mmCIF file of N, CA, C and O in Angstrom:
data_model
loop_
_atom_site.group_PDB
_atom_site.id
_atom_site.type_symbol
_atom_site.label_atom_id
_atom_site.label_comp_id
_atom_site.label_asym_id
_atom_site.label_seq_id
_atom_site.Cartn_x
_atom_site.Cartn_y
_atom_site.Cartn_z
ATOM 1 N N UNK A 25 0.857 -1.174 0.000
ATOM 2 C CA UNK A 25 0.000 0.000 0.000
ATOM 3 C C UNK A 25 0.899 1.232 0.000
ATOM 4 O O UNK A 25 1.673 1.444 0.933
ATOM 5 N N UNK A 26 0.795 2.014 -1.016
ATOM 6 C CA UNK A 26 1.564 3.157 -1.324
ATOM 7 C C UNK A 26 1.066 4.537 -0.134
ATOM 8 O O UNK A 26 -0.048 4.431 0.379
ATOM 9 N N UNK A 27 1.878 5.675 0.207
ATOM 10 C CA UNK A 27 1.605 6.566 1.085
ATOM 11 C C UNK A 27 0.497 7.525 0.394
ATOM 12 O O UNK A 27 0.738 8.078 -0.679
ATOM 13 N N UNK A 28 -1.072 7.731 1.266
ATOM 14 C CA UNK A 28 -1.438 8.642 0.745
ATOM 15 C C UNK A 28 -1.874 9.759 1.497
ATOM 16 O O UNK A 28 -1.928 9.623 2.720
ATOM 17 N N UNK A 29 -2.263 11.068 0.878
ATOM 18 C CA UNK A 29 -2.212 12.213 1.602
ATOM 19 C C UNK A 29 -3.539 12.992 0.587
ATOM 20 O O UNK A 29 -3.939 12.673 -0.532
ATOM 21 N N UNK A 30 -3.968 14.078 1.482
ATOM 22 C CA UNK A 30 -5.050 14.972 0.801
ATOM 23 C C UNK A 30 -4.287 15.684 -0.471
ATOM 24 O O UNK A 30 -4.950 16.525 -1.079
ATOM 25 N N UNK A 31 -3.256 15.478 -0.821
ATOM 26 C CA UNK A 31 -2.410 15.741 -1.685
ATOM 27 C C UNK A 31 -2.703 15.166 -2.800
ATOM 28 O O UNK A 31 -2.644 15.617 -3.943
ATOM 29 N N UNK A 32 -3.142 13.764 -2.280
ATOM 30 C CA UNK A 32 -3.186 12.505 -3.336
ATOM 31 C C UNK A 32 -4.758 12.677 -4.126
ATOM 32 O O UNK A 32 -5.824 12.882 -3.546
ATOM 33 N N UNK A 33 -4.590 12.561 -5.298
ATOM 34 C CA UNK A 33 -6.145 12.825 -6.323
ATOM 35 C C UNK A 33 -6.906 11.292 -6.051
ATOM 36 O O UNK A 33 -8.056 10.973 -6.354
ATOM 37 N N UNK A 34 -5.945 10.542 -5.433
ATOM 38 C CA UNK A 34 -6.752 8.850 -4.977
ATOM 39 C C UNK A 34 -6.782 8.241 -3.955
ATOM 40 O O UNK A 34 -7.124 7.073 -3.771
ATOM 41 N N UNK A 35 -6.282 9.305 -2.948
ATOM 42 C CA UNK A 35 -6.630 9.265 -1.464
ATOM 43 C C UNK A 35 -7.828 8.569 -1.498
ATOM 44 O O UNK A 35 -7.709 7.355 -1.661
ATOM 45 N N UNK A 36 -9.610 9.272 -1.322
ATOM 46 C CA UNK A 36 -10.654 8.964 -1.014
ATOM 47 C C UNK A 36 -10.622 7.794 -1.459
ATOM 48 O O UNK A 36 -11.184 6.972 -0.736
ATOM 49 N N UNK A 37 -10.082 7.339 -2.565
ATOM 50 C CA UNK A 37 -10.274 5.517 -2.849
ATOM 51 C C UNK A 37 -9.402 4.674 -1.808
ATOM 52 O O UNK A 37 -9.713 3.543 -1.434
ATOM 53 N N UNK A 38 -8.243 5.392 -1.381
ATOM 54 C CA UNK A 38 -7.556 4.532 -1.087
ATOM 55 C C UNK A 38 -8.088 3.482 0.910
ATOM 56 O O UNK A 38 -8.819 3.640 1.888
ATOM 57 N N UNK A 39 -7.354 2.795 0.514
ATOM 58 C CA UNK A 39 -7.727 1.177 1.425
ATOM 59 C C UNK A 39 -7.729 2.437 2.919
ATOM 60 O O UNK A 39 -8.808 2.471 3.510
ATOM 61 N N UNK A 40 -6.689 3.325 3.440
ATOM 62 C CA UNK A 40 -6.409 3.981 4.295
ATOM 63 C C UNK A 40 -7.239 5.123 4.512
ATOM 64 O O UNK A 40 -7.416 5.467 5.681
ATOM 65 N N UNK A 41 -7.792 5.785 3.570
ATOM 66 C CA UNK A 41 -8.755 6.482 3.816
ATOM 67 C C UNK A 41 -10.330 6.025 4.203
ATOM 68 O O UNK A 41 -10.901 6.539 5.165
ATOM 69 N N UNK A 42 -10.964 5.023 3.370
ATOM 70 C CA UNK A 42 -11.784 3.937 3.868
ATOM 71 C C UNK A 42 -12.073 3.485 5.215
ATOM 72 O O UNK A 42 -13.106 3.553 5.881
ATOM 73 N N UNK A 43 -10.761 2.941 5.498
ATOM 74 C CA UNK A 43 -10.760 2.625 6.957
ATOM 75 C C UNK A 43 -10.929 3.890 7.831
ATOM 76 O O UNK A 43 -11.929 4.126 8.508
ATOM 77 N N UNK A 44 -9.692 4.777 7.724
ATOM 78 C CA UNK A 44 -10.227 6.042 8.891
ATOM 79 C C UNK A 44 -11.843 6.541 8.547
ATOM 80 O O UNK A 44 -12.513 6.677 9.571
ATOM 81 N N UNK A 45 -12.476 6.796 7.422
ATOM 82 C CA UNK A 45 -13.492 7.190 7.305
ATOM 83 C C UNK A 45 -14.510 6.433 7.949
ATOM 84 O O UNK A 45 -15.322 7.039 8.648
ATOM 85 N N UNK A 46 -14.594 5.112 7.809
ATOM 86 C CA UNK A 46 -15.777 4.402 8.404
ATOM 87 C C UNK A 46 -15.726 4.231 10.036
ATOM 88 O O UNK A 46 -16.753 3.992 10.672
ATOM 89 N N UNK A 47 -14.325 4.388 10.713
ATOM 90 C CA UNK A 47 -14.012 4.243 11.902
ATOM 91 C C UNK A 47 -14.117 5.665 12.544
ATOM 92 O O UNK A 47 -14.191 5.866 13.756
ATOM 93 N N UNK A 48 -14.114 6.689 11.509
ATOM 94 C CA UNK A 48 -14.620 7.965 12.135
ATOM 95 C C UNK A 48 -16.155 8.250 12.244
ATOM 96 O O UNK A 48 -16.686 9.182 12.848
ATOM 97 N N UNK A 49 -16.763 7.235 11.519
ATOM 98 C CA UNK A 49 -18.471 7.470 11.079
ATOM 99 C C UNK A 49 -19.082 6.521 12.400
ATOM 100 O O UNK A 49 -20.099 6.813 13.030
ATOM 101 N N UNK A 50 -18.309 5.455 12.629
ATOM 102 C CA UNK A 50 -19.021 4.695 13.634
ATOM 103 C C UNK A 50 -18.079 4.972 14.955
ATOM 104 O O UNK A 50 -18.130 3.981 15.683
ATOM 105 N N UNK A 51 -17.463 5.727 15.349
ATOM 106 C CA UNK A 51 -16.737 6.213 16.893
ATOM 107 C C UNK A 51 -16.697 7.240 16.971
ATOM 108 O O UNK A 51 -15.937 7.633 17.856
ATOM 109 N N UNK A 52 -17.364 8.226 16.236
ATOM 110 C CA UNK A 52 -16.978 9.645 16.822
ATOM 111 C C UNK A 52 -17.826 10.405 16.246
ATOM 112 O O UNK A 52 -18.372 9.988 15.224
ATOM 113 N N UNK A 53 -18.176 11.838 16.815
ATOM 114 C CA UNK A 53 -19.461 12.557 15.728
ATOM 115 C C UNK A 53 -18.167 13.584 15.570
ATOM 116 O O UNK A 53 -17.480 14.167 16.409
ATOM 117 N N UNK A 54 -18.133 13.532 13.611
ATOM 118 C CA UNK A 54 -17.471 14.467 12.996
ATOM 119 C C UNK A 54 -17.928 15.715 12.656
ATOM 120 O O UNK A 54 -18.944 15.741 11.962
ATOM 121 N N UNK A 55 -17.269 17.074 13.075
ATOM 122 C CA UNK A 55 -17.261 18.232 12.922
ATOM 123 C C UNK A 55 -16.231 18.612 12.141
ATOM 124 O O UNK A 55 -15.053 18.387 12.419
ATOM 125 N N UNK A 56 -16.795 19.447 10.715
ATOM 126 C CA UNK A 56 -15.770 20.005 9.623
ATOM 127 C C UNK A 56 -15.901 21.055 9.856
ATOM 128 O O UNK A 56 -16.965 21.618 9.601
ATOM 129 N N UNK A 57 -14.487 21.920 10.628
ATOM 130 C CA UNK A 57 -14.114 23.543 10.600
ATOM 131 C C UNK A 57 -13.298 23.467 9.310
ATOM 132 O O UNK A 57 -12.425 22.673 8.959
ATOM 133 N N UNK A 58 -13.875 24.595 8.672
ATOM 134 C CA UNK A 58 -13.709 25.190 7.102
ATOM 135 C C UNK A 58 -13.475 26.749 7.285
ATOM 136 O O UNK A 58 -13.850 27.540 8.150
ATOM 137 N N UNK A 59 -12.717 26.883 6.146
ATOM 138 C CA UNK A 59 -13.054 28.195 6.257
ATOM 139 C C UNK A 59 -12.829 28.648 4.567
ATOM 140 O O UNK A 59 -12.117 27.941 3.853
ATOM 141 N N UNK A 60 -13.538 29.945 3.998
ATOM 142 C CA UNK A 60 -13.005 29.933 2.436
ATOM 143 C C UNK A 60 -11.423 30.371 1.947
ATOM 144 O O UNK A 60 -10.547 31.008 2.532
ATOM 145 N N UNK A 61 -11.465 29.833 0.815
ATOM 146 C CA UNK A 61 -10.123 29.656 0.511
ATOM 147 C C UNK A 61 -9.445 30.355 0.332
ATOM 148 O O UNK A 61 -8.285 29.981 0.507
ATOM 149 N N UNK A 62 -9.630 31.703 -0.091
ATOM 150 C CA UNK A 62 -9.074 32.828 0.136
ATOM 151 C C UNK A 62 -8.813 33.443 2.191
ATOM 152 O O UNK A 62 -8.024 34.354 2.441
ATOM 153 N N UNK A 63 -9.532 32.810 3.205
ATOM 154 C CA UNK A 63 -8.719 33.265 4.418
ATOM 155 C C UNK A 63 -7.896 31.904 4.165
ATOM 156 O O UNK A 63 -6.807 32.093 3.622
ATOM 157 N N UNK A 64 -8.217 30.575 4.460
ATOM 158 C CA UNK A 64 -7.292 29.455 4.407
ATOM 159 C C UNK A 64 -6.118 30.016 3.783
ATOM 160 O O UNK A 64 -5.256 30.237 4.634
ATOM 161 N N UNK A 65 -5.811 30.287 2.767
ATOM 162 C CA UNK A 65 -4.250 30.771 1.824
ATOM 163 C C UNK A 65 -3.817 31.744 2.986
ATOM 164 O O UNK A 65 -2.684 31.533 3.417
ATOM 165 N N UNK A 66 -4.412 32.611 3.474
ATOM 166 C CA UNK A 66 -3.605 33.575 4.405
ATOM 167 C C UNK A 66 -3.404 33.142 5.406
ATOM 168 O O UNK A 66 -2.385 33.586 5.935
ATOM 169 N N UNK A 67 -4.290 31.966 6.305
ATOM 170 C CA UNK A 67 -3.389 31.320 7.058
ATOM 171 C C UNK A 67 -2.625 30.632 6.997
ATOM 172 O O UNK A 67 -1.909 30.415 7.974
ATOM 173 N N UNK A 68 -2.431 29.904 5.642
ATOM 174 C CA UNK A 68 -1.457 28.680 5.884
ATOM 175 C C UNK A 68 -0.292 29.518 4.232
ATOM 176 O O UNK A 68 -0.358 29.071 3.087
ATOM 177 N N UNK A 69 0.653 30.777 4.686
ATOM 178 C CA UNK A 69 1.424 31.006 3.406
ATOM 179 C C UNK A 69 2.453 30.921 3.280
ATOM 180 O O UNK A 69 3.288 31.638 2.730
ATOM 181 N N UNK A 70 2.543 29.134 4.282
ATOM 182 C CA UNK A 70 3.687 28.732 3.732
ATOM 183 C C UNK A 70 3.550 27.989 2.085
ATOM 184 O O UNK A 70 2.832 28.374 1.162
ATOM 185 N N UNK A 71 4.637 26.645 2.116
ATOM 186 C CA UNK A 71 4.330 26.231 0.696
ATOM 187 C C UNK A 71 3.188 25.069 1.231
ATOM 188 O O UNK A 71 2.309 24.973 0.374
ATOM 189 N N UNK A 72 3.077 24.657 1.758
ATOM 190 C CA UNK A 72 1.339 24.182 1.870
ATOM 191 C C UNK A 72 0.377 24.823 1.293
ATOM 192 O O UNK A 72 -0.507 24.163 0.747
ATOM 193 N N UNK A 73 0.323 26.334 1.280
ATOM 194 C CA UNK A 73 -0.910 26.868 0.539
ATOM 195 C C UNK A 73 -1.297 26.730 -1.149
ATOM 196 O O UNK A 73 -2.348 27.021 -1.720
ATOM 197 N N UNK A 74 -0.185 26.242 -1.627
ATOM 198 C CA UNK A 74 -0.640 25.811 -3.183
ATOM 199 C C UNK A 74 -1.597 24.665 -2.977
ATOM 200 O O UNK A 74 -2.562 24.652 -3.741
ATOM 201 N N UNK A 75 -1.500 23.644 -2.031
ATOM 202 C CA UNK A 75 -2.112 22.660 -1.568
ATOM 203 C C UNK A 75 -3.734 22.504 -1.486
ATOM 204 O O UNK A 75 -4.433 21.584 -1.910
ATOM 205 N N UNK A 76 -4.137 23.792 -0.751
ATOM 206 C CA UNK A 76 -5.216 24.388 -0.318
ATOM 207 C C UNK A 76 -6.425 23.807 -1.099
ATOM 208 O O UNK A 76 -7.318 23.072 -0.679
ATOM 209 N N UNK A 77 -6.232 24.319 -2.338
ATOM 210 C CA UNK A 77 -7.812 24.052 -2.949
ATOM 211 C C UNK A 77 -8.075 22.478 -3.631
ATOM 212 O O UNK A 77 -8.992 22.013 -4.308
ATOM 213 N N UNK A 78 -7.047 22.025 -3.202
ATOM 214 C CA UNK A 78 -7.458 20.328 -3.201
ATOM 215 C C UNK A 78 -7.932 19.796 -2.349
ATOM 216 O O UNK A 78 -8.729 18.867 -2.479
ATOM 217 N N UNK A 79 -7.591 20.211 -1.415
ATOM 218 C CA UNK A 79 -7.639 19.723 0.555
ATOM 219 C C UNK A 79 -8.936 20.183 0.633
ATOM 220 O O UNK A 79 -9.747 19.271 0.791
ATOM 221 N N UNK A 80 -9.579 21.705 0.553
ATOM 222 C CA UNK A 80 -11.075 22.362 0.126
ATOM 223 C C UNK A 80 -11.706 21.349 -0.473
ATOM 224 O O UNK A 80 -12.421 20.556 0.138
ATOM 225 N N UNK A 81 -11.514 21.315 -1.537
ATOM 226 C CA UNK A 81 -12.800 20.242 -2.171
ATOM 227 C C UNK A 81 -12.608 19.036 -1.634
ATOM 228 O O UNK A 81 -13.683 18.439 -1.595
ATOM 229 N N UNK A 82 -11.732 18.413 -1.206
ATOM 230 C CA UNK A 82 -11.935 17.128 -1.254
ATOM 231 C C UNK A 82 -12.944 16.784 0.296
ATOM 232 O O UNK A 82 -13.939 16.107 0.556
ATOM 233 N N UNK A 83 -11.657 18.029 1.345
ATOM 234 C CA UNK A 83 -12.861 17.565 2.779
ATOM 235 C C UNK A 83 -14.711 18.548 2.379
ATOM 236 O O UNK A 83 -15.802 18.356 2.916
ATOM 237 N N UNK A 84 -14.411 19.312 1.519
ATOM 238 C CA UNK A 84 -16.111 19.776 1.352
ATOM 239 C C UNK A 84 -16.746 18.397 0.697
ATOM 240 O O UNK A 84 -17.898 18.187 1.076
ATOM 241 N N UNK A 85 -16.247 17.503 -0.141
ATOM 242 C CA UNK A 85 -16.766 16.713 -0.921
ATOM 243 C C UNK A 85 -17.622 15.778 0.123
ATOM 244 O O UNK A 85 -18.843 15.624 0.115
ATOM 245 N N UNK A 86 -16.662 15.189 1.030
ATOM 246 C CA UNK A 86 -16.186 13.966 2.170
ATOM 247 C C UNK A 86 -17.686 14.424 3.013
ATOM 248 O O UNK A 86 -18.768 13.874 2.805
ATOM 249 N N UNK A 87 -17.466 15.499 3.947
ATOM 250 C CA UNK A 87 -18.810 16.385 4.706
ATOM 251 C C UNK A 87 -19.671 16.020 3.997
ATOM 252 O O UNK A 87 -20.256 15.035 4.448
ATOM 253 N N UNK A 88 -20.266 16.605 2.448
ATOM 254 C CA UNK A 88 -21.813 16.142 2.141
ATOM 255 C C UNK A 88 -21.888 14.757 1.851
ATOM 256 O O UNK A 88 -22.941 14.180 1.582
ATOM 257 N N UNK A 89 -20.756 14.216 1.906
ATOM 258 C CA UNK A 89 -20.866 12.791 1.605
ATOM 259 C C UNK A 89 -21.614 11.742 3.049
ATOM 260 O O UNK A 89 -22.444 10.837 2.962
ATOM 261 N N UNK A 90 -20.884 12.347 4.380
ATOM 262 C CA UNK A 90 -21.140 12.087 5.362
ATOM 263 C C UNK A 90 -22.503 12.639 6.119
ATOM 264 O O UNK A 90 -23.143 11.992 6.948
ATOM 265 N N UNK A 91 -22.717 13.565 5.798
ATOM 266 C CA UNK A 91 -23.716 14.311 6.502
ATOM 267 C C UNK A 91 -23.148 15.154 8.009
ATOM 268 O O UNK A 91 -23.957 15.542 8.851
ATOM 269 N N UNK A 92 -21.844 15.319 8.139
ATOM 270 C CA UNK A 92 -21.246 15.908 8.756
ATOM 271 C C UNK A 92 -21.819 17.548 9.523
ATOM 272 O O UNK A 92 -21.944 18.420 8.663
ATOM 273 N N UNK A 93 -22.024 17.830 10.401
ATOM 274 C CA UNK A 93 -22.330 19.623 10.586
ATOM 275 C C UNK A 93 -20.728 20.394 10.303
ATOM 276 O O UNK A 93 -19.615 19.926 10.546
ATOM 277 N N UNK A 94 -20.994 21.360 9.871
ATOM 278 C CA UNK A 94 -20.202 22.549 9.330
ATOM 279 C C UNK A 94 -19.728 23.559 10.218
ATOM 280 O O UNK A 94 -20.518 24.456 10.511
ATOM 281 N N UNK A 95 -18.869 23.569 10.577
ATOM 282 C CA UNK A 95 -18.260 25.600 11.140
ATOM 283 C C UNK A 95 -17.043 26.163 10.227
ATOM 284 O O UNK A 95 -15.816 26.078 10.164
ATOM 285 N N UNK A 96 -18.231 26.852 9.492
ATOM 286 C CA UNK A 96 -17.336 28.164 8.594
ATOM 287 C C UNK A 96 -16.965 29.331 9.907
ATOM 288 O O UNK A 96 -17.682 30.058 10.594
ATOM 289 N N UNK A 97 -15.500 29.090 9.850
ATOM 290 C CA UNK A 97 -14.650 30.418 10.631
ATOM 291 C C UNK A 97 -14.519 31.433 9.580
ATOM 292 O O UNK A 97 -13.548 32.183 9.677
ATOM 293 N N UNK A 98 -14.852 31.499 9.170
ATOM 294 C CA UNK A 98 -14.626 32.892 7.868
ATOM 295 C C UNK A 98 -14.882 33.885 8.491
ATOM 296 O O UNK A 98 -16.008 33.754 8.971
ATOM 297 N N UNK A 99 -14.377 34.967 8.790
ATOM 298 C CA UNK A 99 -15.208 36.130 9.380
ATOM 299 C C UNK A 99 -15.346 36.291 10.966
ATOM 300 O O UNK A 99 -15.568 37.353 11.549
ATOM 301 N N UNK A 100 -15.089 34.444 11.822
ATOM 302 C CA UNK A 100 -15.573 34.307 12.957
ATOM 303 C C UNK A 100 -14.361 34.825 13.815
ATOM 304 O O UNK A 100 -13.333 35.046 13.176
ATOM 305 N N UNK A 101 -14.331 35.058 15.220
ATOM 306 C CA UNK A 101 -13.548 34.806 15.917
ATOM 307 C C UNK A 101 -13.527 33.365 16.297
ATOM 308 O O UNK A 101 -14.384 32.559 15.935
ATOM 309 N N UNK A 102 -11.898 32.923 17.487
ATOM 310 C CA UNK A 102 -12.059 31.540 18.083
ATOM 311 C C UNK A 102 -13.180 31.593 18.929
ATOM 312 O O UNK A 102 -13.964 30.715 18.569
ATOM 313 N N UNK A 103 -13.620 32.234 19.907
ATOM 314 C CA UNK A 103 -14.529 32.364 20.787
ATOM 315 C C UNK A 103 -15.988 32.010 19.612
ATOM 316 O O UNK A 103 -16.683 31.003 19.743
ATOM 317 N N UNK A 104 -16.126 32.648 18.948
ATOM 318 C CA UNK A 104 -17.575 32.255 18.198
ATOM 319 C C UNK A 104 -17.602 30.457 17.588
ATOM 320 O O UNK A 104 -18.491 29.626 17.404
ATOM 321 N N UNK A 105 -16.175 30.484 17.440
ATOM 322 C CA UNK A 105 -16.320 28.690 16.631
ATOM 323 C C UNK A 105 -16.121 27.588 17.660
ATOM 324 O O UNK A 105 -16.174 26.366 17.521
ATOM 325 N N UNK A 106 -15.828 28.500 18.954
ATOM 326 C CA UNK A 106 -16.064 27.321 19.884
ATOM 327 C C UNK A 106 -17.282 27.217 20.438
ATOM 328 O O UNK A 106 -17.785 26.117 20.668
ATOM 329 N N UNK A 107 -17.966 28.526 20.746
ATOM 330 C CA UNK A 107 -19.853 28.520 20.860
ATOM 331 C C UNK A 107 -20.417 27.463 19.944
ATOM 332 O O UNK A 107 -21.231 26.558 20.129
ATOM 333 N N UNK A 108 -19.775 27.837 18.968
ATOM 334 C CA UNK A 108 -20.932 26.812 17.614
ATOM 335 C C UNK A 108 -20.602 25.782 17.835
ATOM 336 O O UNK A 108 -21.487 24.943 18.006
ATOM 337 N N UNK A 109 -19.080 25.341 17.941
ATOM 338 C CA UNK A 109 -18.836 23.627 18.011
ATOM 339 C C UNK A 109 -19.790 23.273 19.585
ATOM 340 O O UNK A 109 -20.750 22.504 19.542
ATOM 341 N N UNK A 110 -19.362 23.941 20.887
ATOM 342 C CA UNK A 110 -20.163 23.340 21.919
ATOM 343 C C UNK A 110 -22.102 23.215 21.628
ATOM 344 O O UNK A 110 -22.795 22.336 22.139
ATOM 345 N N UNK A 111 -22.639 24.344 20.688
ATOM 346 C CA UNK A 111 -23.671 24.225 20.168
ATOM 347 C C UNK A 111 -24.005 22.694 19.542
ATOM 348 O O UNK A 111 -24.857 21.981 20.072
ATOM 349 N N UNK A 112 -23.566 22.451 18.862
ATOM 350 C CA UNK A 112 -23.307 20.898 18.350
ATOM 351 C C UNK A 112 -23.127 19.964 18.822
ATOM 352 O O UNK A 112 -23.554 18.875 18.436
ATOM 353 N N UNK A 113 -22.379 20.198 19.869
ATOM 354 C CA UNK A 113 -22.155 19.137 20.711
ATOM 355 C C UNK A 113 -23.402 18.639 21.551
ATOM 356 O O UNK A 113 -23.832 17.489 21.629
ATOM 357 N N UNK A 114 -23.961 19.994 22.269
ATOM 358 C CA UNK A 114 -24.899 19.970 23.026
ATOM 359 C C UNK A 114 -26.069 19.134 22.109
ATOM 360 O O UNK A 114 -26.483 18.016 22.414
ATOM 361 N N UNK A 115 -26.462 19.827 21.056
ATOM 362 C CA UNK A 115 -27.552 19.471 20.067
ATOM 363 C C UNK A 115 -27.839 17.734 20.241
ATOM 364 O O UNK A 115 -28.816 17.033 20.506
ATOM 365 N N UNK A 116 -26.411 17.511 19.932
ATOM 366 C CA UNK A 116 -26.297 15.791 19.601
ATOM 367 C C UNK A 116 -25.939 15.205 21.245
ATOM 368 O O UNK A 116 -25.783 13.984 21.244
ATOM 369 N N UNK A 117 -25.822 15.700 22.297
ATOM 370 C CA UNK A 117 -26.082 14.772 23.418
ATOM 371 C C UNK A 117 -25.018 14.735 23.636
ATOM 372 O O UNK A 117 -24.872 13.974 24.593
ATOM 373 N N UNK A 118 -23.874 15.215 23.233
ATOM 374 C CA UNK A 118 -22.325 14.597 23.112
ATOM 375 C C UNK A 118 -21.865 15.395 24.325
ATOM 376 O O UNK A 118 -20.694 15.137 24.607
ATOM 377 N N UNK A 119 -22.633 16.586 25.392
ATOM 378 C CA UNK A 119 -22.082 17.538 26.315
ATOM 379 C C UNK A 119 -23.077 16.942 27.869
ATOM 380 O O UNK A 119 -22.919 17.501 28.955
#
């Protein structure tokens, strides 16, 4: 089994992604913090940020695939995206 990464265009197929995905669907309730890709590039400007809009689509893809809840930090402070995540938490019983 070759190394794969959100880098990789065949990650989501691969045997390693599969496994973490289904072991994240049945042990844990997943929360996707996002943010748009234009702040993402300004936080991350090292050379990772060419990276960016693969990593974007692929975990936006993954979320509607899952039915995952969403926190767009765009705009937010930390204090507001931790309200929303404990919001979620609470929602689903998980607090």
């Amino acid at each position: 089994m070759g190394l794969h990464n959100t880098r990789d265009l065949g990650f989501i197929h691969s045997p390693l992604s599969r496994i973490a995905l289904a072991l994240g669907l049945k042990h844990c309730l997943n929360i996707y913090v996002r943010a748009d890709l234009e702040v993402l590039k300004t936080r991350r400007a090292d050379e990772t940020a060419q990276t960016i809009p693969l990593q974007l689509a692929l975990y936006d893809a993954i979320t509607r695939a899952v039915g995952a809840p969403v926190i767009d930090t765009t705009g937010r402070s930390v204090d507001e995206s931790i309200v929303e995540t404990l919001n979620i938490l609470k929602a689903r019983g998980s607090l």
